[in-house]
Short mmCIF file of C-alpha atoms in Angstrom, two decimals:
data_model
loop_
_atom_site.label_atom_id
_atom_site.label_comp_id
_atom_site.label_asym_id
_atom_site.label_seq_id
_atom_site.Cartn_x
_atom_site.Cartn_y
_atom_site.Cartn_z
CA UNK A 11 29.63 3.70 12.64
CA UNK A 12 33.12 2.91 10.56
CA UNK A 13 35.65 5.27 10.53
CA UNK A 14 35.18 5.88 6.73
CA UNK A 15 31.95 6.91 7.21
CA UNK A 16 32.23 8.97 10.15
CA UNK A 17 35.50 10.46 7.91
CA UNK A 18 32.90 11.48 5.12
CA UNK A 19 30.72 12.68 7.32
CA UNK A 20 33.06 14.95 9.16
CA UNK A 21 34.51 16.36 5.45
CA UNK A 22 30.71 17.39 4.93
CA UNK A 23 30.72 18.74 9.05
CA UNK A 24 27.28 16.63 8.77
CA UNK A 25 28.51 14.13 11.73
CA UNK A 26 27.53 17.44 13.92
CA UNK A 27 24.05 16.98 12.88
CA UNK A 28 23.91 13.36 13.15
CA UNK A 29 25.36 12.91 16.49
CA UNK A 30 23.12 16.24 17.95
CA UNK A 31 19.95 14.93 15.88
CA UNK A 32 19.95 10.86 15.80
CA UNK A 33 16.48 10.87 16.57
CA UNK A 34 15.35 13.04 13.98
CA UNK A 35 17.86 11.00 11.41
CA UNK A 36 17.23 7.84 12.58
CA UNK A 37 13.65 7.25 10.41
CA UNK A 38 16.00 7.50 7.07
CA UNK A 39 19.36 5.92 8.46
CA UNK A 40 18.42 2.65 10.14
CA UNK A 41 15.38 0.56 8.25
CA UNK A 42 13.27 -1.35 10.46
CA UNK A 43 10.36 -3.92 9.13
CA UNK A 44 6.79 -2.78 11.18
CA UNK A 45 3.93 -5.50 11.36
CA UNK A 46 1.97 -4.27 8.52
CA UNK A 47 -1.68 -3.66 9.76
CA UNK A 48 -4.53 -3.21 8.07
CA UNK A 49 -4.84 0.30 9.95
CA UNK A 50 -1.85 1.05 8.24
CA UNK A 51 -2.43 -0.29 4.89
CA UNK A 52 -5.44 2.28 5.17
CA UNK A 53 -3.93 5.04 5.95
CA UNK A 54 -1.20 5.15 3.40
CA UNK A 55 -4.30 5.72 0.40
CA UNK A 56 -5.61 9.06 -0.45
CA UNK A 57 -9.08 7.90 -1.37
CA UNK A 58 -10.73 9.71 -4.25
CA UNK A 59 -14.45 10.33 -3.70
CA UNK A 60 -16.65 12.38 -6.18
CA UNK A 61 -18.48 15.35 -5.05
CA UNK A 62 -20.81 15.31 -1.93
CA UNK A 63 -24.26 14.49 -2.45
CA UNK A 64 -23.89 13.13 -5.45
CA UNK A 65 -24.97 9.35 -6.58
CA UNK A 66 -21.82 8.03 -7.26
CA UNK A 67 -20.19 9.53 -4.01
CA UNK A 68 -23.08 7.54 -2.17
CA UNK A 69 -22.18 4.27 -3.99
CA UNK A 70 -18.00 5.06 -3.11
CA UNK A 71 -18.89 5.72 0.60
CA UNK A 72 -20.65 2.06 0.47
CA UNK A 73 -17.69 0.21 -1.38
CA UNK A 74 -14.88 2.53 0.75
CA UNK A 75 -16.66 0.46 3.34
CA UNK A 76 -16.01 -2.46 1.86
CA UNK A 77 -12.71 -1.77 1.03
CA UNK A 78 -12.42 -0.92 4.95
CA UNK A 79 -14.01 -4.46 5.69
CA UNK A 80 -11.75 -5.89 2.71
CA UNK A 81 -8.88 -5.23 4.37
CA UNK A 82 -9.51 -6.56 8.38
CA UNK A 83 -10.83 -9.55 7.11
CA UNK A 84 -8.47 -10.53 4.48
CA UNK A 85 -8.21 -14.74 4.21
CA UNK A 86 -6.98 -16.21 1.38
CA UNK A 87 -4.68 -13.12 0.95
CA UNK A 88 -2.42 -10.96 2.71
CA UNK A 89 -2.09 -7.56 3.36
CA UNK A 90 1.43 -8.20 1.95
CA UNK A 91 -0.15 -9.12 -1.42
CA UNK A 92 -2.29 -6.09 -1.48
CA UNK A 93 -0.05 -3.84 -0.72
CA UNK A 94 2.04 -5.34 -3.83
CA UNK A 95 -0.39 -5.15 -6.17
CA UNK A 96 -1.26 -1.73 -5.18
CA UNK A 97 2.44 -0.38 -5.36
CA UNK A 98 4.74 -3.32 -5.98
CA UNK A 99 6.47 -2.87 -2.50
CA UNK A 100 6.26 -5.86 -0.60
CA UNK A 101 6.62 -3.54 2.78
CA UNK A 102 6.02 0.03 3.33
CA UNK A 103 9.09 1.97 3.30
CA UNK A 104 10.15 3.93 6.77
CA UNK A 105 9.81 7.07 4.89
CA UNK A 106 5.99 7.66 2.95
CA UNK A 107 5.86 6.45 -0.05
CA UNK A 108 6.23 8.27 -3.38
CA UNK A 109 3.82 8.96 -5.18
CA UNK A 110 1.38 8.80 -2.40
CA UNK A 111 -1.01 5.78 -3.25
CA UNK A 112 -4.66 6.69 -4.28
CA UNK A 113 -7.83 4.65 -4.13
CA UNK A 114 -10.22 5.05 -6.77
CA UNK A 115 -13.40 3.63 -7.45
CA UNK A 116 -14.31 2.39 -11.44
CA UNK A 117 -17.45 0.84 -12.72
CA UNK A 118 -16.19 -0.24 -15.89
CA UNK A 119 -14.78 -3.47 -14.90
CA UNK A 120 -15.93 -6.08 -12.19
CA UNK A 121 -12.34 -6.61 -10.82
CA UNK A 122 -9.63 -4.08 -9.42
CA UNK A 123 -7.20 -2.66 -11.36
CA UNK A 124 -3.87 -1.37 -10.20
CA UNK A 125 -0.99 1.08 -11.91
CA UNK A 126 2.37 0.25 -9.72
CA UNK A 127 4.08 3.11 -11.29
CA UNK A 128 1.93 5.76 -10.05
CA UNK A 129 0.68 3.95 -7.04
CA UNK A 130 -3.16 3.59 -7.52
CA UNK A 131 -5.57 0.99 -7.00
CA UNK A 132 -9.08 0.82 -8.79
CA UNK A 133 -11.36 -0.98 -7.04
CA UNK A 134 -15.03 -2.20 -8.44
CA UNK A 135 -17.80 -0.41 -7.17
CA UNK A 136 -20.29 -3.77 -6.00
CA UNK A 137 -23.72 -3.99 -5.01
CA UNK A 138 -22.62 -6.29 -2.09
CA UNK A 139 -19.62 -6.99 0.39
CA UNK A 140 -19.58 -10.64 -0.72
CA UNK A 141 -19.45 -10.02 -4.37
CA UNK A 142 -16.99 -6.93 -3.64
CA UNK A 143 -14.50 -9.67 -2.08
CA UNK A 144 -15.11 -12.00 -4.87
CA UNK A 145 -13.87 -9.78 -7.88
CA UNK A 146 -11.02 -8.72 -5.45
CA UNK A 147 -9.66 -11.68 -4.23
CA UNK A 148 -9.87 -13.17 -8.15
CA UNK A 149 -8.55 -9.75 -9.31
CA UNK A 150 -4.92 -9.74 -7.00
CA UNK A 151 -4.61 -13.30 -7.20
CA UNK A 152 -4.82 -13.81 -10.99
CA UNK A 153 -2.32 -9.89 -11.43
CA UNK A 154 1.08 -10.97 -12.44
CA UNK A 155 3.21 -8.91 -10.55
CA UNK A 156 1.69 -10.80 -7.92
CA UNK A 157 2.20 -13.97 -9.15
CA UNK A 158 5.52 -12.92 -9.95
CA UNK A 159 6.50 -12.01 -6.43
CA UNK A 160 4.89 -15.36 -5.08
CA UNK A 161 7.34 -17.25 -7.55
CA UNK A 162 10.26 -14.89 -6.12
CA UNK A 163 8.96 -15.82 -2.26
CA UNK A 164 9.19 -19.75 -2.89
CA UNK A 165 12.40 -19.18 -4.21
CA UNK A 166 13.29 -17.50 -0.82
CA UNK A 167 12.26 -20.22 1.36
CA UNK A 168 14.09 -23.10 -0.44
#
């Protein structure tokens, strides 16, 4: 650490706690970049199901499969590029993410819809896997935030 820091650390007697307690610190003081898996993509979204027993919960249990397939067999796209169209983070932070991201299911349009400002994704509720994948890649490809953050990724690489 540089002496400043360690200075205004001391003048806040919080150095104590760092130096006793790295390991419990360490998560918000030192970013690292994990491999981001679909497992983990998965687990970040509280999924929003409608009442058990109902129709519609049957028809979310089939597409939340889907969704589940969706995202260990993704192709043309990345888990990258969902993950920005579902928040606008191009990598999950080391600490959860705020709001926590939902997943909802919507019949009223064919392709998914996302809201980066409060996190959730609405995904089509399809009569089949194929056409499911279909309306999603379409959907996240033609977004412009996510065309936006391609443009801002070529930029990188020149």
């Amino acid at each position: 650490m540089s002496s400043r820091f360690k200075d205004g650390l001391s003048t806040l007697d919080a150095i104590h706690a760092f130096e006793q307690h790295a390991c419990v610190f360490k998560p918000f003081m030192c970013s690292s970049v994990e491999q981001l898996t679909s497992a983990a993509l998965e687990e970040i979204f509280e999924v929003q199901l409608s009442e058990k027993g109902s129709t519609r919960r049957h028809e979310e249990t089939r597409v939340l499969g889907f969704w589940r397939d969706y995202l260990l067999g993704t192709e043309g796209l990345s888990l990258k590029d969902i993950l920005m169209f579902a928040t606008g983070l191009n990598t999950l932070p080391p600490s959860q993410i705020q709001p926590q991201p939902k997943l909802i299911f919507q019949s009223t349009s064919r392709f998914p819809v996302s809201s980066t400002c409060a996190n959730t994704i609405k995904i089509p509720i399809s009569k089949t896997y194929d056409q499911f994948k279909i309306d999603m890649d379409f959907g996240i490809q033609n977004s412009p935030g996510l065309l936006n953050s391609n443009i801002v990724d070529s930029f990188n690489y020149i």
